[in-house]
Structure formats: structure tokens, C-alpha cells
Amino acid sequence: MKILIINAGSSSLKYQLIDMENEAVIAKGLCERIGIEGSKHTYKVPGKEDFVEEKPMPTHQEAVSLVLAALVSPEIGVLSDISEVSAVGHRVLHGGSTYTESILINEDVKRVIRECFDLGPLHNPANLMGIEACEAVMPGTPNVAVFDTSFGMGMEPKAYMYAIPYKYYEENKLRRYGFHGTSHAYVSGETIAYANLPEGNRRVIVCHLGNGSSISASDNGRCVETSMGLTPLEGLVMGTRSGDVDPTVVQYIVNHDHISVDEVLTMLNKKSGVLAVSGVSSDFRDLDAAAEAGNERARLALDMFVHHVVKTVGAYIAVLGGVDAISFTGGIGENSPAIRAQVIGQLGFMGVKLDAEANKTRGKRTLISTPDSTARVYILPTNEELFIARETKRLANV
Ligand code: AMP
């Protein structure tokens, strides 16, 4: 059985075709500049040369048509007929407070995705375009929505409520949702399975550290805390996002610089974080190089990043009443021995110990704690597409 995974952005569409017999990627690719001049489709089959075509894609529907044409092409295709695609799984940013789990798409589900446009203004409209394009081009094939907010819906009210007038929760659904949920769900689940954690000892902390960073605490697979909030701006210091700031900072900048709240929010999302502190880059490889060469602001940016990760992990250990496993994922979590060593180094007081040799590994599922460590520590590369494929298989019942 083969499942197509679609991640539709406003002008792009990423996809993977996964064979569920062995969970292997058969083909994957990217349509770029949808609705813009110079649209481009890149199609990759493992072990073969990339295929690139530049054809007009005024909407996501033409993009999906081009993807399907490539998949069944006699020259470069991997399917003899498109009916071999049993179901399509869609990454959807926001399910609001309606959906706590992935769901088979029908008109009601599309209505809720539409109702959440104001909560996910950049992503939800694009996600819906991807869904409607598949419905138009592959009629009769089941579509499943996997929400990035589902995992955070596991939190209890004491964790997800903001202490602001209650009507904003009741009338406007303002609450903490958490993001990167697909990644946190996949990595926490895989951590439990890979570490073979017995029931009663499944307190897992996942550090998803990349350009966007978030941390989750879960118990037996259920999210107890996660660091992002109403939007991905809350929580850790990130590549270009500030993470937590006192809201008065926004008021001050509005009044001082005579710019709008929206402009300040754009600044906090796109021009802040380690990029702003260092003045060098949002990319941790550039920051490492600059700090190494003596750039003090790059060093400060790295120190701040680690400090906020440590502070959050410590708080989550307290909330969980202990921890059985900690997994690192995301571009930084998977590839930076230095960041992992600094974070875990701070947990030495509670007997968590890193195996320095194993910690040199990059990008590969690896146990990196010592046998006598009080919690197991892993590098566990995320695989959001595989999580979506598994959910799609389960819900489409194919
Ligand atoms: P992501 O958003 O998960 O793709 O992660 C992107 C981030 O991972 C960027 O900040 C990269 O600098 C960082 N990254 C990738 N490789 C490395 C590496 N070898 N060492 C440190 N950071 C890395």
C-alpha cells in the first residue's frame, strides 16, 4: 500500500510517496513558486538522478497534477496507475480546539480548517488548497488531516490556559496550542518504543531544536507541557524568533519607534532570536564559527539559546516528577554535539550523564547516555512524513 504525503505552503507543495509495506520513501519532491512566474517542480527517486521541470502552476491543482504525472510517467515514474495511491495524508497547521487527533477529511473538517484561518493565517489557507487540489485531481481517494496542534491538545487546562480574562478563551479560543506537534508525537512515541520504556516509566522530554525550536514533556505519550503557545512565537529563543518576552516590550517599541503592533510582531518572528542577538546569522553553523573566532555576541546568542533550553527542560522534569528519557531532534538537536553536551551537562546534578563518544554522532538514532545515567538520552531524527503516513493508513482504513 502506498500513501502520498502533502505539505502545502502558500506558494509551495512538498510531497513524499511512502510504501507502507516497509515505510520506505519511493519518491519525493517539491513544487515551488506556485501562483508566481517561474514555477518549478523537482522530483526525486532514491538512487536516481533528480528530474526538474519548469511549467506554469497557477494554483495548487496544477502542482498536484504535475506530481501525479511524474509518479506515473513511463520514463521517470514509480507507479503504473495513480489508483495505486491508497490515500493522501495532509500536514495541516491548525485544528483549533476542535480536533485533538488526526481525522479523515470531509466537508465538516474542511469547515473547521477554514474557521481556523485566523489562528493559522499563513498555513491553514494553503493547507486547505492542497486538500482541495487532491480532491479535484484524485476524486474518490481518501484524504486525512494530521494537525500540528493535535499533540498539544493533550495538555490539561492548567497548562494551556493564559491567565487573561476568561472570555478570550470562551469566545475566541485564545489558549496555548503548541506546535511541531507532529514531530513531538513521532519522536516521543519512537523514544518509548526504541528505549522499550515500561508503562509507568514513560516520562519523555523531546527537544526539537532547529530554526524553530520547541520542547515537549509527555507522560505515556500524552502531552503534559510544550513550549510554544497560541503561535510558534512563545517559548525558547529561536533562529529568528524572540521566544518569550514581556508583552510590555511590544508596547515600548510601538510607542518609541512609532510602528504598528503587527510590525513589532513581524520583527519578533523574523528579525529576532539568535540572529538579532549575534548580528551574524540565524544558522548555528555560522554562529559556532563566529563564536570560535571570538565574536562575543555570537557566543552570547549561543549561551542564551542553551540557557533557555536548560531552563525549560528543568521545569519540565519538575512538572513530570522526573524523567525517563530525553530525545534530541531537529537540525540542531540531531547535529550539534556541543549544544547537547551543554544541555545535558547541566543535568549532571540529577545523575543524567552523557557518553562523550556516542554524543559525537550526528543525524542518526543513537543512545548517547552512559549505562548508569538516571535518564536515557537519545538522538532521534524526526520523521514527520512517516508519522503522517502512519496516521493516514490508520484512519483511511486502507
Ligand atoms: P531545522 O529547522 O530543523 O532544519 O534546523 C536548522 C538548523 O539546524 C540551522 O540553524 C542549522 O544551522 C542547524 N544545523 C544543521 N547542521 C548543524 C550542525 N552540524 N551543527 C550545528 N547546527 C546545525
mmCIF file of N, CA, C and O in Angstrom, residues 2 14 82 87 122 124 135 158 179 261 282 317 321 330 353 360 367 398:
data_model
loop_
_atom_site.group_PDB
_atom_site.id
_atom_site.type_symbol
_atom_site.label_atom_id
_atom_site.label_comp_id
_atom_site.label_asym_id
_atom_site.label_seq_id
_atom_site.Cartn_x
_atom_site.Cartn_y
_atom_site.Cartn_z
ATOM 1 N N LYS A 2 0.458 2.234 -0.852
ATOM 2 C CA LYS A 2 1.261 3.452 -0.973
ATOM 3 C C LYS A 2 0.449 4.675 -0.546
ATOM 4 O O LYS A 2 -0.720 4.795 -0.888
ATOM 5 N N LYS A 14 5.295 20.388 -0.878
ATOM 6 C CA LYS A 14 6.285 19.317 -0.681
ATOM 7 C C LYS A 14 5.530 18.001 -0.630
ATOM 8 O O LYS A 14 4.428 17.955 -0.082
ATOM 9 N N ILE A 82 -2.359 5.711 -11.028
ATOM 10 C CA ILE A 82 -2.499 6.563 -9.851
ATOM 11 C C ILE A 82 -3.409 5.919 -8.795
ATOM 12 O O ILE A 82 -3.349 6.259 -7.607
ATOM 13 N N ALA A 87 -4.272 6.460 -0.282
ATOM 14 C CA ALA A 87 -4.811 7.584 0.491
ATOM 15 C C ALA A 87 -3.787 8.711 0.492
ATOM 16 O O ALA A 87 -2.606 8.485 0.193
ATOM 17 N N LEU A 122 -1.088 32.018 7.840
ATOM 18 C CA LEU A 122 -0.147 31.747 6.755
ATOM 19 C C LEU A 122 -0.314 30.329 6.227
ATOM 20 O O LEU A 122 -0.158 30.076 5.040
ATOM 21 N N ASN A 124 -2.959 27.646 7.247
ATOM 22 C CA ASN A 124 -4.229 26.928 7.042
ATOM 23 C C ASN A 124 -4.844 27.142 5.649
ATOM 24 O O ASN A 124 -5.284 26.160 5.041
ATOM 25 N N GLU A 135 -8.510 16.555 -3.859
ATOM 26 C CA GLU A 135 -9.895 16.109 -4.076
ATOM 27 C C GLU A 135 -10.280 16.259 -5.547
ATOM 28 O O GLU A 135 -10.957 15.400 -6.118
ATOM 29 N N LYS A 158 -4.766 23.628 33.144
ATOM 30 C CA LYS A 158 -3.802 24.407 33.953
ATOM 31 C C LYS A 158 -2.524 24.701 33.158
ATOM 32 O O LYS A 158 -1.803 25.653 33.461
ATOM 33 N N PHE A 179 3.137 23.815 18.954
ATOM 34 C CA PHE A 179 3.333 23.471 17.537
ATOM 35 C C PHE A 179 4.446 22.427 17.447
ATOM 36 O O PHE A 179 4.893 21.935 18.477
ATOM 37 N N VAL A 261 1.699 47.379 15.988
ATOM 38 C CA VAL A 261 1.853 46.104 16.708
ATOM 39 C C VAL A 261 2.211 44.996 15.710
ATOM 40 O O VAL A 261 3.074 44.162 15.966
ATOM 41 N N SER A 282 21.204 33.383 11.625
ATOM 42 C CA SER A 282 20.291 32.524 12.386
ATOM 43 C C SER A 282 20.767 31.072 12.319
ATOM 44 O O SER A 282 20.201 30.203 12.963
ATOM 45 N N ILE A 317 11.031 18.632 33.857
ATOM 46 C CA ILE A 317 11.353 17.488 34.729
ATOM 47 C C ILE A 317 10.552 17.617 36.029
ATOM 48 O O ILE A 317 9.975 16.645 36.525
ATOM 49 N N GLY A 321 7.643 15.204 37.380
ATOM 50 C CA GLY A 321 8.049 14.486 38.598
ATOM 51 C C GLY A 321 9.186 13.508 38.320
ATOM 52 O O GLY A 321 9.278 12.442 38.945
ATOM 53 N N GLY A 330 15.550 17.590 15.301
ATOM 54 C CA GLY A 330 15.671 18.874 14.588
ATOM 55 C C GLY A 330 17.108 19.085 14.143
ATOM 56 O O GLY A 330 18.032 18.395 14.614
ATOM 57 N N LYS A 353 23.829 11.445 32.586
ATOM 58 C CA LYS A 353 25.226 11.519 32.130
ATOM 59 C C LYS A 353 25.332 11.177 30.658
ATOM 60 O O LYS A 353 24.785 10.165 30.199
ATOM 61 N N LYS A 360 29.227 12.135 19.805
ATOM 62 C CA LYS A 360 29.838 12.705 18.587
ATOM 63 C C LYS A 360 28.986 12.399 17.349
ATOM 64 O O LYS A 360 29.193 12.973 16.293
ATOM 65 N N LEU A 367 21.722 6.043 21.193
ATOM 66 C CA LEU A 367 21.692 6.254 22.643
ATOM 67 C C LEU A 367 22.981 6.987 23.002
ATOM 68 O O LEU A 367 24.081 6.503 22.696
ATOM 69 N N VAL A 398 -7.153 1.715 4.863
ATOM 70 C CA VAL A 398 -6.870 1.127 3.534
ATOM 71 C C VAL A 398 -5.836 0.028 3.646
ATOM 72 O O VAL A 398 -5.184 -0.102 4.669
#
